[in-house]
PDB file of C-alpha atoms in Angstrom:
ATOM      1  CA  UNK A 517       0.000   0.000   0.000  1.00 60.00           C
ATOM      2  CA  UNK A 518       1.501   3.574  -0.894  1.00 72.00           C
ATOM      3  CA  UNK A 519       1.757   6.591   1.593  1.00 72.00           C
ATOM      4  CA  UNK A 520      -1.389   8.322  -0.495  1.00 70.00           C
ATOM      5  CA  UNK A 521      -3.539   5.324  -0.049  1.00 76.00           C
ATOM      6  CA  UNK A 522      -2.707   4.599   3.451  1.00 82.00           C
ATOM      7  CA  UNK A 523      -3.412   8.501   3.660  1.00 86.00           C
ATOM      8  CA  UNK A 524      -6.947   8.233   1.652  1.00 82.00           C
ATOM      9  CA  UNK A 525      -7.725   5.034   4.460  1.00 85.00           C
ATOM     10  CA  UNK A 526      -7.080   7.133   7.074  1.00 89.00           C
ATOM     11  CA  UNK A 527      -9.400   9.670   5.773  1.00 89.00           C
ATOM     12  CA  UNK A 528     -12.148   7.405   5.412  1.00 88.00           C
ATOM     13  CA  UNK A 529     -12.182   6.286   8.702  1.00 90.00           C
ATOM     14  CA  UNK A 530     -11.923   9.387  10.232  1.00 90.00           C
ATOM     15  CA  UNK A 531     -15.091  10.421   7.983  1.00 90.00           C
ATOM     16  CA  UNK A 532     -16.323   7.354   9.215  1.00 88.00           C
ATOM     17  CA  UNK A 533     -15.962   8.066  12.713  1.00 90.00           C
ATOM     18  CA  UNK A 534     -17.248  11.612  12.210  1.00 90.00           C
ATOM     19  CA  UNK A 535     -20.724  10.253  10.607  1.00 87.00           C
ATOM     20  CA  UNK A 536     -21.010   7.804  13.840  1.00 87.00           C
ATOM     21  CA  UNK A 537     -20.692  11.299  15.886  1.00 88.00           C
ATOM     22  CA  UNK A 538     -23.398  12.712  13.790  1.00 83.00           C
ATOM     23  CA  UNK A 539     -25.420   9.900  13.592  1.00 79.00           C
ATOM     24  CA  UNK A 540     -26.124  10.059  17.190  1.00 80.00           C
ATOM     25  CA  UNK A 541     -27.224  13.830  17.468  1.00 80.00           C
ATOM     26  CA  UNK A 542     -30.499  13.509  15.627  1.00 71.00           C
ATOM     27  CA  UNK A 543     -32.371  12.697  18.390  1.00 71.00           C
ATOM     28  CA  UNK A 544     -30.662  14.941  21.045  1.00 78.00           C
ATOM     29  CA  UNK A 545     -31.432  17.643  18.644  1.00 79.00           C
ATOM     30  CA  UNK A 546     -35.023  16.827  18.448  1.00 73.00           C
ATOM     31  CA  UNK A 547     -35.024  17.181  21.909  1.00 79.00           C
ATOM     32  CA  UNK A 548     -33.452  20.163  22.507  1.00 86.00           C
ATOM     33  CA  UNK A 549     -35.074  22.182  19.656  1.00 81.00           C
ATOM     34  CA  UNK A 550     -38.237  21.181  21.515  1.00 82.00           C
ATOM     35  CA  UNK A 551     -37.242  23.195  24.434  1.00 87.00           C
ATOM     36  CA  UNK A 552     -35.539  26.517  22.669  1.00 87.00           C
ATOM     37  CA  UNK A 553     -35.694  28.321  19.582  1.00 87.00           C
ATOM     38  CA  UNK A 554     -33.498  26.374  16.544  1.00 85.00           C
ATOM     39  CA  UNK A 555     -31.237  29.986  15.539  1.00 88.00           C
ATOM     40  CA  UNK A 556     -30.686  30.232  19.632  1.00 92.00           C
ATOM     41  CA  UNK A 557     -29.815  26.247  20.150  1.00 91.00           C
ATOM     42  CA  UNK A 558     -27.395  26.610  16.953  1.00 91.00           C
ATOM     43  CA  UNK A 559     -25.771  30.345  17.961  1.00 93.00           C
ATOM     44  CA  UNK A 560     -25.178  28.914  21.375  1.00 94.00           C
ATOM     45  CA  UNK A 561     -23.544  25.485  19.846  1.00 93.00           C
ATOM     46  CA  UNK A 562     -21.150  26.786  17.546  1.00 94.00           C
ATOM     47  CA  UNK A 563     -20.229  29.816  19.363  1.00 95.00           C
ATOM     48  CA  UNK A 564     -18.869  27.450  21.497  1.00 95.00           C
ATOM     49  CA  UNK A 565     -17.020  25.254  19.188  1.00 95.00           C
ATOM     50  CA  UNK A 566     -15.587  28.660  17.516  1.00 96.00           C
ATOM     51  CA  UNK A 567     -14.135  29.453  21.332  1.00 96.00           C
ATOM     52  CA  UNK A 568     -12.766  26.429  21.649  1.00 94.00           C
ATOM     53  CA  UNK A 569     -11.417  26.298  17.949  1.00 94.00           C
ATOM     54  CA  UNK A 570      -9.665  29.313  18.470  1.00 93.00           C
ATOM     55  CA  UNK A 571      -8.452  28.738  21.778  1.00 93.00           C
ATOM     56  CA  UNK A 572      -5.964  26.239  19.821  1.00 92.00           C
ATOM     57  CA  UNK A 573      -5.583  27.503  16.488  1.00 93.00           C
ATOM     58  CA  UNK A 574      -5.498  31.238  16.400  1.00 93.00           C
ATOM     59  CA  UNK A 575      -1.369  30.624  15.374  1.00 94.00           C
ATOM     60  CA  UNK A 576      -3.062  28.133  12.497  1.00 94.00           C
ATOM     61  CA  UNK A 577      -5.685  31.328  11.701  1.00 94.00           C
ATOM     62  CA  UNK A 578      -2.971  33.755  11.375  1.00 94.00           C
ATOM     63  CA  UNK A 579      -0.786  31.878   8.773  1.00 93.00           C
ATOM     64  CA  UNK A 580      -3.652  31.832   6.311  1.00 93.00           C
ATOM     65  CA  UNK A 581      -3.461  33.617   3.407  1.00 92.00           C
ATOM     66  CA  UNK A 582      -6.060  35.857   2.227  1.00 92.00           C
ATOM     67  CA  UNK A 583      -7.523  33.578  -0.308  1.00 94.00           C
ATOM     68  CA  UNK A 584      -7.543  30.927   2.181  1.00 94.00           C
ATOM     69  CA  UNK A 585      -8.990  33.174   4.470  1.00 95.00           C
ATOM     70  CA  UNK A 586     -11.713  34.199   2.058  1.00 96.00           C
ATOM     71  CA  UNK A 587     -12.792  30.725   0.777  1.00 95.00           C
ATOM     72  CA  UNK A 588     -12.840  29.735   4.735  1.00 95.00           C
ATOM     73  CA  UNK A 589     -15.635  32.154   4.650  1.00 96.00           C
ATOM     74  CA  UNK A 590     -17.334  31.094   2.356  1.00 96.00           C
ATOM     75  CA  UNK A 591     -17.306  27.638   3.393  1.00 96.00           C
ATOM     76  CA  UNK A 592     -18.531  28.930   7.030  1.00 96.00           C
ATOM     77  CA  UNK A 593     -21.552  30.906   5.166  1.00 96.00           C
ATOM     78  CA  UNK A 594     -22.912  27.508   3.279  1.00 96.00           C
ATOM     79  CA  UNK A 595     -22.748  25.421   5.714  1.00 95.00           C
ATOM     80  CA  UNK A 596     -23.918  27.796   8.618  1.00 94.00           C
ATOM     81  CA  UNK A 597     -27.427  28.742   6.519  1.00 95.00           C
ATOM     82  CA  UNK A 598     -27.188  25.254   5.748  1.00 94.00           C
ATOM     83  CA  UNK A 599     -27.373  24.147   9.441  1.00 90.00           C
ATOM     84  CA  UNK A 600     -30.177  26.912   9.925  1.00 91.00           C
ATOM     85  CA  UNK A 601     -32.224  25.329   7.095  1.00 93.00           C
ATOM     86  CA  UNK A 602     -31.677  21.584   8.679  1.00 89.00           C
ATOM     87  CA  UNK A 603     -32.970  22.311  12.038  1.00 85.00           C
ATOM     88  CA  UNK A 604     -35.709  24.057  11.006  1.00 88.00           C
ATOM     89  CA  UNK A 605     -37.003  21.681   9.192  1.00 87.00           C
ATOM     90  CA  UNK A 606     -36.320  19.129  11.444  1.00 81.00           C
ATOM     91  CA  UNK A 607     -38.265  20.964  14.025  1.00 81.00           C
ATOM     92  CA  UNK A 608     -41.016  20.427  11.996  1.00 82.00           C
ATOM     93  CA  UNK A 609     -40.217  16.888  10.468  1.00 75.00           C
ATOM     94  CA  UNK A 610     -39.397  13.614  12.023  1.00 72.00           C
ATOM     95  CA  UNK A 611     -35.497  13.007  12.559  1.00 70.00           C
ATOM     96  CA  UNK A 612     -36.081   9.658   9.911  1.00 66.00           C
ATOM     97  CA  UNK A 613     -37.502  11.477   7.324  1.00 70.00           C
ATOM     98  CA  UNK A 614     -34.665  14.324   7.784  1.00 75.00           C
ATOM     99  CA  UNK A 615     -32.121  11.769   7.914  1.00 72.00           C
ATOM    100  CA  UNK A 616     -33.254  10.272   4.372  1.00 71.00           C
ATOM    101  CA  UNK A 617     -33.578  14.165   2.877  1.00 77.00           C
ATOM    102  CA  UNK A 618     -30.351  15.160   4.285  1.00 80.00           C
ATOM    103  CA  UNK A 619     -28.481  12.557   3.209  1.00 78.00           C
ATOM    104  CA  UNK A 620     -30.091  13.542  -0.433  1.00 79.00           C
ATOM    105  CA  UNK A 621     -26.125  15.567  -0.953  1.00 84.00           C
ATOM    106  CA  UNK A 622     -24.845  12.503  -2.281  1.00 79.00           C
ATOM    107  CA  UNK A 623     -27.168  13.247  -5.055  1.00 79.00           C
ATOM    108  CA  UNK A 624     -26.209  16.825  -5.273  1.00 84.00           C
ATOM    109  CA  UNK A 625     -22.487  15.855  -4.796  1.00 86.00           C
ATOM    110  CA  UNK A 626     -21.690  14.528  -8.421  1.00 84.00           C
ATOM    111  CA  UNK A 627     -24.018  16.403  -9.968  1.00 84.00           C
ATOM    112  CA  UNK A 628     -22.452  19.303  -8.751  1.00 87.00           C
ATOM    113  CA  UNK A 629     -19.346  18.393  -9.557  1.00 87.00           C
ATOM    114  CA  UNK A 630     -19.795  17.104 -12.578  1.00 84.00           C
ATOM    115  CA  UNK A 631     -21.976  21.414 -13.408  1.00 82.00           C
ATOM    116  CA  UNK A 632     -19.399  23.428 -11.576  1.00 87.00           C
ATOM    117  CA  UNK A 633     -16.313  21.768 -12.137  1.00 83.00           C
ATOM    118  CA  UNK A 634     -16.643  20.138 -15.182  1.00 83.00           C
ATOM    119  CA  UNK A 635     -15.766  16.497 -13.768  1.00 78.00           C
ATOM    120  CA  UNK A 636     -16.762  13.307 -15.693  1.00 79.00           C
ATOM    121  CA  UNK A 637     -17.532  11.050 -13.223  1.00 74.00           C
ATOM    122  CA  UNK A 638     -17.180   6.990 -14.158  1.00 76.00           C
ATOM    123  CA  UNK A 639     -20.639   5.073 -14.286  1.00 78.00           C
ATOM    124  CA  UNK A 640     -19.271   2.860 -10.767  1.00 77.00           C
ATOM    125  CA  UNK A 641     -19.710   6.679  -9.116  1.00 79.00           C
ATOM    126  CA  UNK A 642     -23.631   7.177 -10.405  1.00 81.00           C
ATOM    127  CA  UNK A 643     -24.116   3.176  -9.359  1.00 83.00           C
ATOM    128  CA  UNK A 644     -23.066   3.597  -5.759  1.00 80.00           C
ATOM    129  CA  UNK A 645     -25.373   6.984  -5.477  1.00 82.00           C
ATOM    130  CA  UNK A 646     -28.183   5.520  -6.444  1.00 82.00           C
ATOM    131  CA  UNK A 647     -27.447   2.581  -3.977  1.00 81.00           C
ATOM    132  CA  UNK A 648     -26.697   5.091  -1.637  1.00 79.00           C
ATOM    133  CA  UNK A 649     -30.178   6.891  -1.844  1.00 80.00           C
ATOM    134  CA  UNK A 650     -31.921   3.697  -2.138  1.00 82.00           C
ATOM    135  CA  UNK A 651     -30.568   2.885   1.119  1.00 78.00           C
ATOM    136  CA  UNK A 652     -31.046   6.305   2.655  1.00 75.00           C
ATOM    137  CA  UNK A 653     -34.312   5.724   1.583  1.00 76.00           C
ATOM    138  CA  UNK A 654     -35.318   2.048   3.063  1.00 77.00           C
ATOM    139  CA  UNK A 655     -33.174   2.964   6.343  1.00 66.00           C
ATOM    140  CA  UNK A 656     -35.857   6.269   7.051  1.00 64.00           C
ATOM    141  CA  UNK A 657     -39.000   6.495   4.981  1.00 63.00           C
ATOM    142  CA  UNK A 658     -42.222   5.209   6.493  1.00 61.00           C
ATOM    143  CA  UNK A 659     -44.402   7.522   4.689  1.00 58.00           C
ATOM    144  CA  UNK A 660     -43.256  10.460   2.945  1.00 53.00           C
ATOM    145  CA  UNK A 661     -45.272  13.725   2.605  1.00 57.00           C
ATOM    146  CA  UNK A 662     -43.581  17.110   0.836  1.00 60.00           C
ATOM    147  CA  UNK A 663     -44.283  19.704   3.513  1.00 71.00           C
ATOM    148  CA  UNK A 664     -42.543  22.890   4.339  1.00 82.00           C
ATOM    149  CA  UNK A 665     -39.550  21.025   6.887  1.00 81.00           C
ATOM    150  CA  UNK A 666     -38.866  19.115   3.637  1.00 79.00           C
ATOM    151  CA  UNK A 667     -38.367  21.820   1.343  1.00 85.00           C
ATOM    152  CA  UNK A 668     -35.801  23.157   4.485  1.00 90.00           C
ATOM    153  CA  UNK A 669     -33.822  20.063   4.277  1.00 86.00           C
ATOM    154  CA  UNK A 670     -33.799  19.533   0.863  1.00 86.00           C
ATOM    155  CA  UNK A 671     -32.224  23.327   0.436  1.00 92.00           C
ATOM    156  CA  UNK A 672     -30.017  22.465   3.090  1.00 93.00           C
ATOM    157  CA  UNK A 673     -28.708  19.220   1.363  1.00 89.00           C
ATOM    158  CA  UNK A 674     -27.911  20.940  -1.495  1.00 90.00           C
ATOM    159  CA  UNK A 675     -25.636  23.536   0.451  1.00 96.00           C
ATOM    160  CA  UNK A 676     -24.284  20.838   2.073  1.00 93.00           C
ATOM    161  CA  UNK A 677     -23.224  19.425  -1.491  1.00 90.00           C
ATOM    162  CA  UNK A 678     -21.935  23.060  -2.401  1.00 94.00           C
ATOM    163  CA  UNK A 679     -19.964  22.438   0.760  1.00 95.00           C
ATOM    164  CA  UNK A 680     -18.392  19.129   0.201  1.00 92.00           C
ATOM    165  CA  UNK A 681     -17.401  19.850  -3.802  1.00 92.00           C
ATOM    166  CA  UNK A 682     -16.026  23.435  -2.565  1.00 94.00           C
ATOM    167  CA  UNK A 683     -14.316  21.765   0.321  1.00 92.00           C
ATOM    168  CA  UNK A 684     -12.565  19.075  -1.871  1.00 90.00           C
ATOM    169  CA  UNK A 685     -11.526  21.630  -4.177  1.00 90.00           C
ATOM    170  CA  UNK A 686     -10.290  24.324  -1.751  1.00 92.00           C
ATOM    171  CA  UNK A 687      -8.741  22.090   1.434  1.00 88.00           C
ATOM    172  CA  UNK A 688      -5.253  21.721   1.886  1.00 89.00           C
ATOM    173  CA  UNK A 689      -3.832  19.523   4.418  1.00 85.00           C
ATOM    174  CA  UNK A 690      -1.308  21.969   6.264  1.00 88.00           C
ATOM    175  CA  UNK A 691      -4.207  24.741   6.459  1.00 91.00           C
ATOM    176  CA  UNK A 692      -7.048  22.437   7.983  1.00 90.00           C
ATOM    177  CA  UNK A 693      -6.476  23.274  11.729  1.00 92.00           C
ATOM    178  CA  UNK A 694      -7.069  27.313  10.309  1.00 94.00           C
ATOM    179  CA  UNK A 695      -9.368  26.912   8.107  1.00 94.00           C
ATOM    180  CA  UNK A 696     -11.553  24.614   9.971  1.00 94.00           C
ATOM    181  CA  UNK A 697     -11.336  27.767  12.678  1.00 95.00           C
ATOM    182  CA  UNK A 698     -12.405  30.453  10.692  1.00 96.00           C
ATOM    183  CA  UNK A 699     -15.333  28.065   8.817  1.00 95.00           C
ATOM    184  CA  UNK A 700     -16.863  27.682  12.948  1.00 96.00           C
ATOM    185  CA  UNK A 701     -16.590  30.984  13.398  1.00 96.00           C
ATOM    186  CA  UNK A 702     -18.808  32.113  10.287  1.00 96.00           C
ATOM    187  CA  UNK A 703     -21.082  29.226  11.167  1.00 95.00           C
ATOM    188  CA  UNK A 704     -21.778  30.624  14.309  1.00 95.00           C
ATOM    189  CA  UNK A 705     -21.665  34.219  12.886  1.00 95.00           C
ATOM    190  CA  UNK A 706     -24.623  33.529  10.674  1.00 94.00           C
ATOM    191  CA  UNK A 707     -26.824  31.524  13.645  1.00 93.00           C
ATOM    192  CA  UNK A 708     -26.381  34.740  15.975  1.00 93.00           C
ATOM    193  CA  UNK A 709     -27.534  37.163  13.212  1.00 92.00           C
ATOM    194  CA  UNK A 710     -30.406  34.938  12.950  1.00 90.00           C
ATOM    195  CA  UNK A 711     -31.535  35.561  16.513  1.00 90.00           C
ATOM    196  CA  UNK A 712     -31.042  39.265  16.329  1.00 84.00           C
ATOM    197  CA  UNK A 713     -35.036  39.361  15.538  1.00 77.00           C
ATOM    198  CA  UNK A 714     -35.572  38.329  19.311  1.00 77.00           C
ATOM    199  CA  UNK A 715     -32.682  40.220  20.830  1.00 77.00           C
ATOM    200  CA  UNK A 716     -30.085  37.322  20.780  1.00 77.00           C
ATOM    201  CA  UNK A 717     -30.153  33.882  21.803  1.00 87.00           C
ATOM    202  CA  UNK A 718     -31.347  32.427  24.746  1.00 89.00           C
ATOM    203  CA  UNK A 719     -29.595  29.455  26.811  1.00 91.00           C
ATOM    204  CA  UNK A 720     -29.805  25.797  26.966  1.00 90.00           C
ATOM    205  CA  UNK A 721     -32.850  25.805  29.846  1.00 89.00           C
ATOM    206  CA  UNK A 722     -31.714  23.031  31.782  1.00 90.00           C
ATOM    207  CA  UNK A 723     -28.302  20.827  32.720  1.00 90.00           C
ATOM    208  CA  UNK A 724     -29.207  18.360  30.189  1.00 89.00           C
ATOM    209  CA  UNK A 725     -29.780  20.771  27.353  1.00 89.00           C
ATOM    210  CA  UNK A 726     -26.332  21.982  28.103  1.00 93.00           C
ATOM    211  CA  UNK A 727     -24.900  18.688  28.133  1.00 93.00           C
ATOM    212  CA  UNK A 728     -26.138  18.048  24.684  1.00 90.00           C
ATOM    213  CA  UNK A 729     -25.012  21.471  23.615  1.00 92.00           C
ATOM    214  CA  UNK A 730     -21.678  21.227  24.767  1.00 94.00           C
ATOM    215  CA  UNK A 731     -21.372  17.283  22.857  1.00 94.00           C
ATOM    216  CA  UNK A 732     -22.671  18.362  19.560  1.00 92.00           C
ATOM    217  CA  UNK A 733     -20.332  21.843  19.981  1.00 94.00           C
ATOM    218  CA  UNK A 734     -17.181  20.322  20.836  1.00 94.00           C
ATOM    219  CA  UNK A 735     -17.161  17.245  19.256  1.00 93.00           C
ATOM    220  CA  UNK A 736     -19.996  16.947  17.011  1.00 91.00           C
ATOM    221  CA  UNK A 737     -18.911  20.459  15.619  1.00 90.00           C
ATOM    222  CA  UNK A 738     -16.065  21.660  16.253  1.00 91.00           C
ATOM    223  CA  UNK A 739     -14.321  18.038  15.728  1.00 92.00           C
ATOM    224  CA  UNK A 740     -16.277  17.125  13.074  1.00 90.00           C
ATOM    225  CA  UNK A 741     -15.715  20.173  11.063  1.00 90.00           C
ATOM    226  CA  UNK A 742     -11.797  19.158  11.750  1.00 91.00           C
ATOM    227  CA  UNK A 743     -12.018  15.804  11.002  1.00 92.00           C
ATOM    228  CA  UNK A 744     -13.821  17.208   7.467  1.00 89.00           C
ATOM    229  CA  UNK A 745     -11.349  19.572   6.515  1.00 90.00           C
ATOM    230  CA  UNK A 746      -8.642  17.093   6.901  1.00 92.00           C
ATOM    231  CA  UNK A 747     -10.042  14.233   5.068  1.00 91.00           C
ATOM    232  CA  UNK A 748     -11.797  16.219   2.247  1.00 90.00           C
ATOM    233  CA  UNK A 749      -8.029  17.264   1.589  1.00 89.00           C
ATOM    234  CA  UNK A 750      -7.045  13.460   0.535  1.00 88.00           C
ATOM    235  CA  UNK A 751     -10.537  12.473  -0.894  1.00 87.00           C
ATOM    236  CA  UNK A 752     -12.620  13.781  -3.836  1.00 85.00           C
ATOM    237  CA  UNK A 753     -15.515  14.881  -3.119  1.00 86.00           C
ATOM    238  CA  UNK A 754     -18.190  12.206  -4.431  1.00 81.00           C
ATOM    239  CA  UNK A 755     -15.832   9.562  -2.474  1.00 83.00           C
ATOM    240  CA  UNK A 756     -16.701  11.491   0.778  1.00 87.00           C
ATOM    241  CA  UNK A 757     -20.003  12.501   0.554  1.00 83.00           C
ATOM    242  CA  UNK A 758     -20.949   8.742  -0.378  1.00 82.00           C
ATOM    243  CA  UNK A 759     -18.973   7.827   2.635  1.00 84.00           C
ATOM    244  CA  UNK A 760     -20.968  10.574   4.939  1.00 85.00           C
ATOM    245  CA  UNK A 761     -24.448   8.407   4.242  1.00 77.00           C
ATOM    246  CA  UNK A 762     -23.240   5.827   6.911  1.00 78.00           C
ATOM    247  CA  UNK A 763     -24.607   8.690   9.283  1.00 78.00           C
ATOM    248  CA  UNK A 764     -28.431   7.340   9.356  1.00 73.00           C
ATOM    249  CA  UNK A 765     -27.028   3.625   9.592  1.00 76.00           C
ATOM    250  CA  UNK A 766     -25.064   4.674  12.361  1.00 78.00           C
ATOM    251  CA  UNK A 767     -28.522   6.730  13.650  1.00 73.00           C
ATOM    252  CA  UNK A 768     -30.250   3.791  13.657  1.00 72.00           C
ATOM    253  CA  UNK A 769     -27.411   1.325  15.086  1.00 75.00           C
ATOM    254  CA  UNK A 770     -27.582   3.672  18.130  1.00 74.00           C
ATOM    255  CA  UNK A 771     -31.479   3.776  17.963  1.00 69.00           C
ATOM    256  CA  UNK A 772     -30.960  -0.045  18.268  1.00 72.00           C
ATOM    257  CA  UNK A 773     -28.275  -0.765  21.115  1.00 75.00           C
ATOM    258  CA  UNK A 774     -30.099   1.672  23.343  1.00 66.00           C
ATOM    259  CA  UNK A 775     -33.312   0.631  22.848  1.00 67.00           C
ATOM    260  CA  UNK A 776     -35.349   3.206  21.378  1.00 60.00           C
ATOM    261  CA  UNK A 777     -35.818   1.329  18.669  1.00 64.00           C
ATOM    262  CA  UNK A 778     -36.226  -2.740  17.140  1.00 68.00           C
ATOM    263  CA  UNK A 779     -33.860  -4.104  14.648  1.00 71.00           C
ATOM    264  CA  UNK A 780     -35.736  -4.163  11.562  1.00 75.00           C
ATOM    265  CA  UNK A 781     -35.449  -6.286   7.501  1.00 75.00           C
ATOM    266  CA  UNK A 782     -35.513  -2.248   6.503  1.00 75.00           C
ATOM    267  CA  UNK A 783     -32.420  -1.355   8.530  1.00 70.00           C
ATOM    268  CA  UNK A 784     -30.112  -4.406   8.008  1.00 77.00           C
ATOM    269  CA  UNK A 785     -31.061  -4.257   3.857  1.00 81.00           C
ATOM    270  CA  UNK A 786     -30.483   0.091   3.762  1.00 76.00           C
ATOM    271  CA  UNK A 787     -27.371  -0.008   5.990  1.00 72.00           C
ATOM    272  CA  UNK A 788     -26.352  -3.394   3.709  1.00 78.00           C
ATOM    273  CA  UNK A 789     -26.940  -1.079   0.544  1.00 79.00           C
ATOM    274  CA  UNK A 790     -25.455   2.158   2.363  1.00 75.00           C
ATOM    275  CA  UNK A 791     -22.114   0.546   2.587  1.00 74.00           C
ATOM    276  CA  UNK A 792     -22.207  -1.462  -0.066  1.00 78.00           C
ATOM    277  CA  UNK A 793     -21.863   2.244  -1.789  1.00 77.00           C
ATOM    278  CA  UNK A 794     -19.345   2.968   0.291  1.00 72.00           C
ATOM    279  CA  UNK A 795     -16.995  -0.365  -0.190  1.00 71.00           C
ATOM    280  CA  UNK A 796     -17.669   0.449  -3.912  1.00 72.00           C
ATOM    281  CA  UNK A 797     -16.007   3.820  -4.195  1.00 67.00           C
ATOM    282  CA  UNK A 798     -13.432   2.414  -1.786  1.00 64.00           C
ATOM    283  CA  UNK A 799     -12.658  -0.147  -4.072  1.00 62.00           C
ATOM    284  CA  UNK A 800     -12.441   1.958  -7.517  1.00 60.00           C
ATOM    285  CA  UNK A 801      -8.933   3.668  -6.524  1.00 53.00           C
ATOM    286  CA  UNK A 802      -7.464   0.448  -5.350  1.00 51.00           C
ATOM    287  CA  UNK A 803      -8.393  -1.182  -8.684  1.00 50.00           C
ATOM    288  CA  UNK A 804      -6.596   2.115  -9.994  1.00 49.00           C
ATOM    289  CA  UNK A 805      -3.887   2.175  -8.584  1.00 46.00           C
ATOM    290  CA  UNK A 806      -3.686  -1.669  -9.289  1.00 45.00           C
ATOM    291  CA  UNK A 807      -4.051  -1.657 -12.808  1.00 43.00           C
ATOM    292  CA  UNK A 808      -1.614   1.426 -13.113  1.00 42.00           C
ATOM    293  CA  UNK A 809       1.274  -0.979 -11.227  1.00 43.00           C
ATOM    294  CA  UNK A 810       0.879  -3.501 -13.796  1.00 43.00           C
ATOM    295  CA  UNK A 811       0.900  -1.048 -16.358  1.00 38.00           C
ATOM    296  CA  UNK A 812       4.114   0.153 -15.442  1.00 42.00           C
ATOM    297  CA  UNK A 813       5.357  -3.616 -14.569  1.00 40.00           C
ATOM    298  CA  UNK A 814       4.506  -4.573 -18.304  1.00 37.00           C
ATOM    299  CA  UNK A 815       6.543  -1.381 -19.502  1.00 40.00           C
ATOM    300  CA  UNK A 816       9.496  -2.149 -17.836  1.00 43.00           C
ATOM    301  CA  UNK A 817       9.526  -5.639 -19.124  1.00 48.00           C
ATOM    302  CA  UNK A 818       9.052  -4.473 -22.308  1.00 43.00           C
TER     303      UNK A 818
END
């Protein structure tokens, strides 16, 4: 195995691990959301995770350079009205049918790339996304009605694509710790503007409201967002975002061990199709990288 693929492993599990983190906030979000407004929950959360993020890498901040600086922006502004549009709509949706429309980026993902930067994409890529939705699909929907928190979500998964295929274009390994920083602090920028109709945000109401704030902030966010810098520097951006849906088969995996839910022929067959999407774009630079070696072996023979 080469230094970039041991690299590009590394980076999927640490997606991996990420999507487990994520997989396990839907419901502590639904809860929470219940109890205070979604703009206050979300300004509280990632003002947090942008204290803590530049608590450690102000040094990492500094050394960016302007572009860098600009495009961290950016980034922050997608995926903070992104986050805004997400909870909204799962305020008003349940967290399965959120999952499934969420997880509707790796659908936006290639097509995306394939508009804005002019990508062709092979035919095993389009294969594992539709596997992928299928098993989004079988994993969350019981029912499925078009209201007002889907339209939210949906708008939300596509800046969550915009995210990923600007991420993978624009992340650089030695700038992640910075540029992970200044992304958390726009996120939380744009959820304390949206209070300023009500005078600012309000606080988590009780202890346990600030124990789940303080989990999604510090490692669900500010982590995560870490983690996702990092690894969208070694991966392209299809790769990851069909490696993200493991975050409802996690969801429900968690749902399942603590027993707020039964283990069900739709879980075991979406998760099964879920990562069978996910060992298939896996597999495709492997075989690459494979059939380039032998190339090369049969050149040097010759």
């Amino acid at each position: 195995m080469t230094a970039a693929s041991r690299i590009g492993t590394l980076a999927t599990i640490g997606l991996l691990v990420m999507t487990a983190v994520w997989g396990s906030t839907f419901v502590l979000i639904k809860d929470v959301v219940g109890r205070m407004p979604v703009a206050d929950f979300l300004a509280v959360r990632f003002i947090v995770a942008a204290v803590a993020m530049f608590a450690l890498f102000h040094r990492h901040v500094a050394r960016l350079g302007r572009k860098q600086l600009l495009r961290g922006i950016a980034l922050g502004a997608l995926y903070g009205v992104g986050q805004l549009l997400q909870t909204w709509g799962l305020s008003l949706i349940s967290p399965s049918v959120s999952g499934f429309v969420t997880g509707m980026y790796v659908v936006f993902t290639p097509i995306l790339t394939t508009v804005l930067l002019r990508e062709r994409l092979p035919a095993a890529v389009w294969l594992a996304v539709g596997l992928a939705t299928l098993g989004l699909a079988l994993l969350s929907l019981n029912g499925f009605s078009v209201d007002t928190g889907v339209w939210l979500t949906l708008a939300s998964a596509l800046l969550y694509g915009l995210h990923i295929v600007a991420l993978g274009r624009w992340s650089r390994a030695d700038d992640a710790f910075g540029l992970s920083a200044v992304q958390m602090a726009v996120i939380a920028l744009v959820c304390l503007l949206a209070t300023a109709g009500h005078g600012g945000p309000t606080l988590p109401p009780d202890r346990n409201a600030w124990l789940a704030v303080l989990y999604m902030a510090l490692i669900a966010g500010a982590g995560a967002m870490l983690m996702q810098t990092w690894a969208q520097a070694h991966l392209p951006a299809t790769r990851a975002a069909i490696v993200m849906t493991t975050e409802p088969v996690f969801a429900a995996a968690f749902a399942v061990a603590l027993g707020s839910d039964v283990l069900t022929w739709r879980m075991l067959l979406g998760g099964g199709l879920v990562l069978a999407a996910m060992y298939m774009v896996e597999l495709m630079p492997r075989r690459g990288a494979a059939a380039e070696r032998s190339a090369e072996a049969v050149h040097h023979e010759v």
